């Protein structure tokens, strides 16, 4: 069996967290991971520390490393930063994206119009759409900040795109953002992208409220 590299180990434990195998609030046991991946404690500790710096784990007294539960304030803070980054990315894309890159965005929106009833696929393509805009902004520093934020956003859990009305609205907003980028209207692209994030935040609050009501 091929020996796992540090990056392999990081990816494997990260996937367990973002896919819910280790749910929010649960401790991450070093010994369990040592046994599961057949490695020593040292690389496990290094990976857990790295995950902590990425915001995917937090240290709690008497519990050790724990997958954090995002409280309402933390979620609000994440969306504030996301609004800033997404708005900036859309504006930069309007200025610097190539015609070929914009054409790819347009194709992605058209394909998503056929997936309104497939929430799982839409969740993946929605992430890909936003990742693409951040890449075609052609700013390496923005991309680094976006990558770090994106990992924290993964802790939010269930997608809000299970609601067909929400899905349709999201795709429509994507279309409007792409149209602004194609017109090279940086100000409009930024405004639309920021409003899109605000809409996503409102949808997330609704999910949280419904969860509280059902308790």
PDB file of C-alpha atoms in Angstrom:
ATOM      1  CA  UNK A   1       0.000   0.000   0.000  1.00  0.00           C
ATOM      2  CA  UNK A   2       1.292   3.440  -0.955  1.00  0.00           C
ATOM      3  CA  UNK A   3       2.290   5.515   2.049  1.00  0.00           C
ATOM      4  CA  UNK A   4       0.094   8.568   2.587  1.00  0.00           C
ATOM      5  CA  UNK A   5       1.778  11.925   2.150  1.00  0.00           C
ATOM      6  CA  UNK A   6       1.056  14.834   4.490  1.00  0.00           C
ATOM      7  CA  UNK A   7      -1.166  16.359   1.786  1.00  0.00           C
ATOM      8  CA  UNK A   8      -3.053  13.071   1.317  1.00  0.00           C
ATOM      9  CA  UNK A   9      -3.686  12.950   5.044  1.00  0.00           C
ATOM     10  CA  UNK A  10      -4.792  16.579   5.137  1.00  0.00           C
ATOM     11  CA  UNK A  11      -7.217  16.047   2.253  1.00  0.00           C
ATOM     12  CA  UNK A  12      -8.666  12.883   3.780  1.00  0.00           C
ATOM     13  CA  UNK A  13      -9.371  14.413   7.206  1.00  0.00           C
ATOM     14  CA  UNK A  14     -10.618  17.652   5.617  1.00  0.00           C
ATOM     15  CA  UNK A  15     -13.068  15.639   3.512  1.00  0.00           C
ATOM     16  CA  UNK A  16     -14.349  13.830   6.596  1.00  0.00           C
ATOM     17  CA  UNK A  17     -15.146  17.217   8.142  1.00  0.00           C
ATOM     18  CA  UNK A  18     -16.753  18.947   5.168  1.00  0.00           C
ATOM     19  CA  UNK A  19     -18.807  15.871   4.245  1.00  0.00           C
ATOM     20  CA  UNK A  20     -20.188  15.580   7.749  1.00  0.00           C
ATOM     21  CA  UNK A  21     -18.480  12.330   8.745  1.00  0.00           C
ATOM     22  CA  UNK A  22     -17.182  14.263  11.741  1.00  0.00           C
ATOM     23  CA  UNK A  23     -20.150  16.540  12.519  1.00  0.00           C
ATOM     24  CA  UNK A  24     -19.992  20.019  14.067  1.00  0.00           C
ATOM     25  CA  UNK A  25     -19.460  19.880  17.820  1.00  0.00           C
ATOM     26  CA  UNK A  26     -17.742  16.491  17.742  1.00  0.00           C
ATOM     27  CA  UNK A  27     -14.191  15.990  18.979  1.00  0.00           C
ATOM     28  CA  UNK A  28     -11.551  14.749  16.583  1.00  0.00           C
ATOM     29  CA  UNK A  29      -9.732  11.868  18.256  1.00  0.00           C
ATOM     30  CA  UNK A  30      -6.043  11.587  17.416  1.00  0.00           C
ATOM     31  CA  UNK A  31      -5.886   7.886  18.264  1.00  0.00           C
ATOM     32  CA  UNK A  32      -8.867   7.070  16.047  1.00  0.00           C
ATOM     33  CA  UNK A  33      -7.201   8.822  13.116  1.00  0.00           C
ATOM     34  CA  UNK A  34      -3.866   7.093  13.831  1.00  0.00           C
ATOM     35  CA  UNK A  35      -5.619   3.732  13.606  1.00  0.00           C
ATOM     36  CA  UNK A  36      -7.732   4.642  10.574  1.00  0.00           C
ATOM     37  CA  UNK A  37      -4.853   5.945   8.470  1.00  0.00           C
ATOM     38  CA  UNK A  38      -2.118   3.736   9.927  1.00  0.00           C
ATOM     39  CA  UNK A  39       0.261   6.595  10.649  1.00  0.00           C
ATOM     40  CA  UNK A  40       1.978   7.922  13.752  1.00  0.00           C
ATOM     41  CA  UNK A  41       0.622  10.678  15.969  1.00  0.00           C
ATOM     42  CA  UNK A  42       3.087  13.293  14.679  1.00  0.00           C
ATOM     43  CA  UNK A  43       1.673  13.722  11.152  1.00  0.00           C
ATOM     44  CA  UNK A  44      -1.874  13.595  12.557  1.00  0.00           C
ATOM     45  CA  UNK A  45      -1.092  16.402  14.991  1.00  0.00           C
ATOM     46  CA  UNK A  46       0.493  18.462  12.213  1.00  0.00           C
ATOM     47  CA  UNK A  47      -2.577  18.059  10.006  1.00  0.00           C
ATOM     48  CA  UNK A  48      -4.977  18.895  12.833  1.00  0.00           C
ATOM     49  CA  UNK A  49      -2.993  22.053  13.570  1.00  0.00           C
ATOM     50  CA  UNK A  50      -3.140  23.002   9.902  1.00  0.00           C
ATOM     51  CA  UNK A  51      -6.897  22.423   9.851  1.00  0.00           C
ATOM     52  CA  UNK A  52      -7.193  24.624  12.926  1.00  0.00           C
ATOM     53  CA  UNK A  53      -5.419  27.492  11.156  1.00  0.00           C
ATOM     54  CA  UNK A  54      -7.870  27.059   8.249  1.00  0.00           C
ATOM     55  CA  UNK A  55     -10.835  27.379  10.609  1.00  0.00           C
ATOM     56  CA  UNK A  56     -12.047  23.812  10.100  1.00  0.00           C
ATOM     57  CA  UNK A  57     -11.135  22.833  13.668  1.00  0.00           C
ATOM     58  CA  UNK A  58     -10.983  24.728  16.944  1.00  0.00           C
ATOM     59  CA  UNK A  59      -9.400  23.864  20.270  1.00  0.00           C
ATOM     60  CA  UNK A  60     -11.668  23.554  23.294  1.00  0.00           C
ATOM     61  CA  UNK A  61     -10.528  22.926  26.853  1.00  0.00           C
ATOM     62  CA  UNK A  62     -11.271  19.373  28.023  1.00  0.00           C
ATOM     63  CA  UNK A  63     -12.366  18.354  24.497  1.00  0.00           C
ATOM     64  CA  UNK A  64      -9.309  19.004  22.379  1.00  0.00           C
ATOM     65  CA  UNK A  65      -9.764  19.614  18.673  1.00  0.00           C
ATOM     66  CA  UNK A  66     -13.423  20.001  17.742  1.00  0.00           C
ATOM     67  CA  UNK A  67     -15.273  20.656  14.497  1.00  0.00           C
ATOM     68  CA  UNK A  68     -16.710  24.116  15.198  1.00  0.00           C
ATOM     69  CA  UNK A  69     -20.402  24.900  15.279  1.00  0.00           C
ATOM     70  CA  UNK A  70     -20.909  28.165  13.453  1.00  0.00           C
ATOM     71  CA  UNK A  71     -23.084  30.465  15.527  1.00  0.00           C
ATOM     72  CA  UNK A  72     -25.240  33.167  13.929  1.00  0.00           C
ATOM     73  CA  UNK A  73     -22.639  35.874  14.534  1.00  0.00           C
ATOM     74  CA  UNK A  74     -19.879  33.831  12.899  1.00  0.00           C
ATOM     75  CA  UNK A  75     -22.100  33.126   9.908  1.00  0.00           C
ATOM     76  CA  UNK A  76     -22.909  36.814   9.574  1.00  0.00           C
ATOM     77  CA  UNK A  77     -19.205  37.662   9.672  1.00  0.00           C
ATOM     78  CA  UNK A  78     -18.432  35.082   6.987  1.00  0.00           C
ATOM     79  CA  UNK A  79     -21.052  36.518   4.669  1.00  0.00           C
ATOM     80  CA  UNK A  80     -19.774  40.064   5.192  1.00  0.00           C
ATOM     81  CA  UNK A  81     -16.332  38.993   3.975  1.00  0.00           C
ATOM     82  CA  UNK A  82     -17.810  36.870   1.214  1.00  0.00           C
ATOM     83  CA  UNK A  83     -19.814  39.853  -0.040  1.00  0.00           C
ATOM     84  CA  UNK A  84     -16.654  41.951  -0.231  1.00  0.00           C
ATOM     85  CA  UNK A  85     -14.619  39.266  -2.006  1.00  0.00           C
ATOM     86  CA  UNK A  86     -17.338  38.191  -4.440  1.00  0.00           C
ATOM     87  CA  UNK A  87     -18.101  41.794  -5.348  1.00  0.00           C
ATOM     88  CA  UNK A  88     -14.446  42.536  -5.965  1.00  0.00           C
ATOM     89  CA  UNK A  89     -13.984  39.344  -7.994  1.00  0.00           C
ATOM     90  CA  UNK A  90     -16.933  40.152 -10.254  1.00  0.00           C
ATOM     91  CA  UNK A  91     -15.657  43.693 -10.839  1.00  0.00           C
ATOM     92  CA  UNK A  92     -12.173  42.438 -11.692  1.00  0.00           C
ATOM     93  CA  UNK A  93     -13.603  39.757 -13.968  1.00  0.00           C
ATOM     94  CA  UNK A  94     -15.484  42.455 -15.881  1.00  0.00           C
ATOM     95  CA  UNK A  95     -12.157  44.183 -16.458  1.00  0.00           C
ATOM     96  CA  UNK A  96      -9.761  41.310 -17.040  1.00  0.00           C
ATOM     97  CA  UNK A  97     -11.623  38.123 -18.038  1.00  0.00           C
ATOM     98  CA  UNK A  98     -11.011  36.946 -21.586  1.00  0.00           C
ATOM     99  CA  UNK A  99     -13.885  36.449 -24.014  1.00  0.00           C
ATOM    100  CA  UNK A 100     -13.295  32.687 -23.790  1.00  0.00           C
ATOM    101  CA  UNK A 101     -13.569  32.760 -19.990  1.00  0.00           C
ATOM    102  CA  UNK A 102     -16.799  34.739 -20.162  1.00  0.00           C
ATOM    103  CA  UNK A 103     -18.148  32.235 -22.692  1.00  0.00           C
ATOM    104  CA  UNK A 104     -17.484  29.445 -20.178  1.00  0.00           C
ATOM    105  CA  UNK A 105     -19.495  31.316 -17.534  1.00  0.00           C
ATOM    106  CA  UNK A 106     -22.396  31.709 -19.961  1.00  0.00           C
ATOM    107  CA  UNK A 107     -22.331  27.974 -20.720  1.00  0.00           C
ATOM    108  CA  UNK A 108     -22.357  27.171 -17.002  1.00  0.00           C
ATOM    109  CA  UNK A 109     -25.475  29.286 -16.452  1.00  0.00           C
ATOM    110  CA  UNK A 110     -27.275  27.697 -19.403  1.00  0.00           C
ATOM    111  CA  UNK A 111     -26.458  24.216 -18.142  1.00  0.00           C
ATOM    112  CA  UNK A 112     -27.688  25.080 -14.654  1.00  0.00           C
ATOM    113  CA  UNK A 113     -31.045  26.126 -16.085  1.00  0.00           C
ATOM    114  CA  UNK A 114     -31.662  22.420 -16.776  1.00  0.00           C
ATOM    115  CA  UNK A 115     -30.778  21.398 -13.195  1.00  0.00           C
ATOM    116  CA  UNK A 116     -33.313  23.314 -11.142  1.00  0.00           C
ATOM    117  CA  UNK A 117     -34.649  20.086  -9.616  1.00  0.00           C
ATOM    118  CA  UNK A 118     -31.235  18.577  -8.893  1.00  0.00           C
ATOM    119  CA  UNK A 119     -30.111  20.273  -5.685  1.00  0.00           C
ATOM    120  CA  UNK A 120     -27.020  18.098  -5.213  1.00  0.00           C
ATOM    121  CA  UNK A 121     -25.699  18.882  -8.688  1.00  0.00           C
ATOM    122  CA  UNK A 122     -26.623  22.574  -8.369  1.00  0.00           C
ATOM    123  CA  UNK A 123     -24.694  22.804  -5.106  1.00  0.00           C
ATOM    124  CA  UNK A 124     -21.589  21.561  -6.920  1.00  0.00           C
ATOM    125  CA  UNK A 125     -22.033  23.719 -10.025  1.00  0.00           C
ATOM    126  CA  UNK A 126     -22.876  26.757  -7.882  1.00  0.00           C
ATOM    127  CA  UNK A 127     -19.523  26.413  -6.138  1.00  0.00           C
ATOM    128  CA  UNK A 128     -17.817  25.923  -9.494  1.00  0.00           C
ATOM    129  CA  UNK A 129     -19.473  29.080 -10.856  1.00  0.00           C
ATOM    130  CA  UNK A 130     -18.158  31.204  -7.989  1.00  0.00           C
ATOM    131  CA  UNK A 131     -14.750  29.535  -8.105  1.00  0.00           C
ATOM    132  CA  UNK A 132     -14.558  30.355 -11.817  1.00  0.00           C
ATOM    133  CA  UNK A 133     -15.363  34.035 -11.323  1.00  0.00           C
ATOM    134  CA  UNK A 134     -12.680  34.285  -8.676  1.00  0.00           C
ATOM    135  CA  UNK A 135     -10.164  32.636 -11.013  1.00  0.00           C
ATOM    136  CA  UNK A 136     -10.960  34.835 -14.011  1.00  0.00           C
ATOM    137  CA  UNK A 137     -10.559  37.933 -11.842  1.00  0.00           C
ATOM    138  CA  UNK A 138      -6.854  37.223 -12.382  1.00  0.00           C
ATOM    139  CA  UNK A 139      -5.729  38.361  -8.941  1.00  0.00           C
ATOM    140  CA  UNK A 140      -3.661  35.838  -7.002  1.00  0.00           C
ATOM    141  CA  UNK A 141      -4.099  37.551  -3.635  1.00  0.00           C
ATOM    142  CA  UNK A 142      -7.873  37.657  -3.926  1.00  0.00           C
ATOM    143  CA  UNK A 143      -7.821  33.981  -4.860  1.00  0.00           C
ATOM    144  CA  UNK A 144      -5.874  33.089  -1.711  1.00  0.00           C
ATOM    145  CA  UNK A 145      -8.309  34.941   0.551  1.00  0.00           C
ATOM    146  CA  UNK A 146     -11.260  33.398  -1.285  1.00  0.00           C
ATOM    147  CA  UNK A 147      -9.818  29.900  -0.877  1.00  0.00           C
ATOM    148  CA  UNK A 148      -9.495  30.338   2.889  1.00  0.00           C
ATOM    149  CA  UNK A 149     -13.016  31.745   3.173  1.00  0.00           C
ATOM    150  CA  UNK A 150     -14.406  28.950   1.045  1.00  0.00           C
ATOM    151  CA  UNK A 151     -13.191  26.315   3.476  1.00  0.00           C
ATOM    152  CA  UNK A 152     -14.971  28.008   6.377  1.00  0.00           C
ATOM    153  CA  UNK A 153     -18.136  28.325   4.277  1.00  0.00           C
ATOM    154  CA  UNK A 154     -18.126  24.543   3.878  1.00  0.00           C
ATOM    155  CA  UNK A 155     -18.987  24.266   7.582  1.00  0.00           C
ATOM    156  CA  UNK A 156     -22.415  25.785   6.880  1.00  0.00           C
ATOM    157  CA  UNK A 157     -23.722  22.386   5.869  1.00  0.00           C
ATOM    158  CA  UNK A 158     -26.902  21.790   3.889  1.00  0.00           C
ATOM    159  CA  UNK A 159     -27.307  23.759   0.669  1.00  0.00           C
ATOM    160  CA  UNK A 160     -30.123  26.294   0.364  1.00  0.00           C
ATOM    161  CA  UNK A 161     -30.681  25.214  -3.258  1.00  0.00           C
ATOM    162  CA  UNK A 162     -33.055  22.395  -2.311  1.00  0.00           C
ATOM    163  CA  UNK A 163     -35.853  24.932  -2.703  1.00  0.00           C
ATOM    164  CA  UNK A 164     -36.666  25.161  -6.461  1.00  0.00           C
ATOM    165  CA  UNK A 165     -37.692  28.820  -6.128  1.00  0.00           C
ATOM    166  CA  UNK A 166     -34.386  29.617  -4.462  1.00  0.00           C
ATOM    167  CA  UNK A 167     -32.560  27.630  -7.161  1.00  0.00           C
ATOM    168  CA  UNK A 168     -34.268  29.534  -9.979  1.00  0.00           C
ATOM    169  CA  UNK A 169     -33.502  32.867  -8.342  1.00  0.00           C
ATOM    170  CA  UNK A 170     -29.854  31.906  -7.895  1.00  0.00           C
ATOM    171  CA  UNK A 171     -29.447  30.939 -11.537  1.00  0.00           C
ATOM    172  CA  UNK A 172     -31.151  34.153 -12.646  1.00  0.00           C
ATOM    173  CA  UNK A 173     -28.758  36.169 -10.487  1.00  0.00           C
ATOM    174  CA  UNK A 174     -25.813  34.274 -11.959  1.00  0.00           C
ATOM    175  CA  UNK A 175     -27.058  35.139 -15.436  1.00  0.00           C
ATOM    176  CA  UNK A 176     -27.300  38.838 -14.570  1.00  0.00           C
ATOM    177  CA  UNK A 177     -23.772  38.848 -13.127  1.00  0.00           C
ATOM    178  CA  UNK A 178     -22.383  37.206 -16.263  1.00  0.00           C
ATOM    179  CA  UNK A 179     -24.200  39.697 -18.483  1.00  0.00           C
ATOM    180  CA  UNK A 180     -22.641  42.582 -16.545  1.00  0.00           C
ATOM    181  CA  UNK A 181     -19.203  40.982 -16.845  1.00  0.00           C
ATOM    182  CA  UNK A 182     -19.710  40.488 -20.576  1.00  0.00           C
ATOM    183  CA  UNK A 183     -20.634  44.169 -20.925  1.00  0.00           C
ATOM    184  CA  UNK A 184     -17.418  45.020 -19.062  1.00  0.00           C
ATOM    185  CA  UNK A 185     -19.493  46.960 -16.522  1.00  0.00           C
ATOM    186  CA  UNK A 186     -17.393  46.491 -13.393  1.00  0.00           C
ATOM    187  CA  UNK A 187     -19.611  48.603 -11.142  1.00  0.00           C
ATOM    188  CA  UNK A 188     -22.775  46.725 -12.090  1.00  0.00           C
ATOM    189  CA  UNK A 189     -21.065  43.347 -11.818  1.00  0.00           C
ATOM    190  CA  UNK A 190     -19.877  44.247  -8.317  1.00  0.00           C
ATOM    191  CA  UNK A 191     -23.324  45.462  -7.232  1.00  0.00           C
ATOM    192  CA  UNK A 192     -25.062  42.350  -8.580  1.00  0.00           C
ATOM    193  CA  UNK A 193     -22.522  40.001  -7.001  1.00  0.00           C
ATOM    194  CA  UNK A 194     -22.880  41.662  -3.607  1.00  0.00           C
ATOM    195  CA  UNK A 195     -26.674  41.486  -3.801  1.00  0.00           C
ATOM    196  CA  UNK A 196     -26.371  37.823  -4.754  1.00  0.00           C
ATOM    197  CA  UNK A 197     -24.385  37.133  -1.584  1.00  0.00           C
ATOM    198  CA  UNK A 198     -26.917  39.055   0.501  1.00  0.00           C
ATOM    199  CA  UNK A 199     -29.646  36.878  -0.995  1.00  0.00           C
ATOM    200  CA  UNK A 200     -27.655  33.759  -0.087  1.00  0.00           C
ATOM    201  CA  UNK A 201     -27.287  35.031   3.484  1.00  0.00           C
ATOM    202  CA  UNK A 202     -31.043  35.583   3.775  1.00  0.00           C
ATOM    203  CA  UNK A 203     -31.634  32.026   2.536  1.00  0.00           C
ATOM    204  CA  UNK A 204     -29.145  30.707   5.093  1.00  0.00           C
ATOM    205  CA  UNK A 205     -30.879  32.587   7.913  1.00  0.00           C
ATOM    206  CA  UNK A 206     -34.168  31.005   6.870  1.00  0.00           C
ATOM    207  CA  UNK A 207     -32.630  27.548   7.119  1.00  0.00           C
ATOM    208  CA  UNK A 208     -31.289  28.345  10.583  1.00  0.00           C
ATOM    209  CA  UNK A 209     -34.658  29.702  11.693  1.00  0.00           C
ATOM    210  CA  UNK A 210     -36.483  26.628  10.436  1.00  0.00           C
ATOM    211  CA  UNK A 211     -33.998  24.451  12.296  1.00  0.00           C
ATOM    212  CA  UNK A 212     -34.619  26.323  15.540  1.00  0.00           C
ATOM    213  CA  UNK A 213     -38.405  26.057  15.122  1.00  0.00           C
ATOM    214  CA  UNK A 214     -38.185  22.303  14.592  1.00  0.00           C
ATOM    215  CA  UNK A 215     -36.208  21.728  17.806  1.00  0.00           C
TER     216      UNK A 215
END
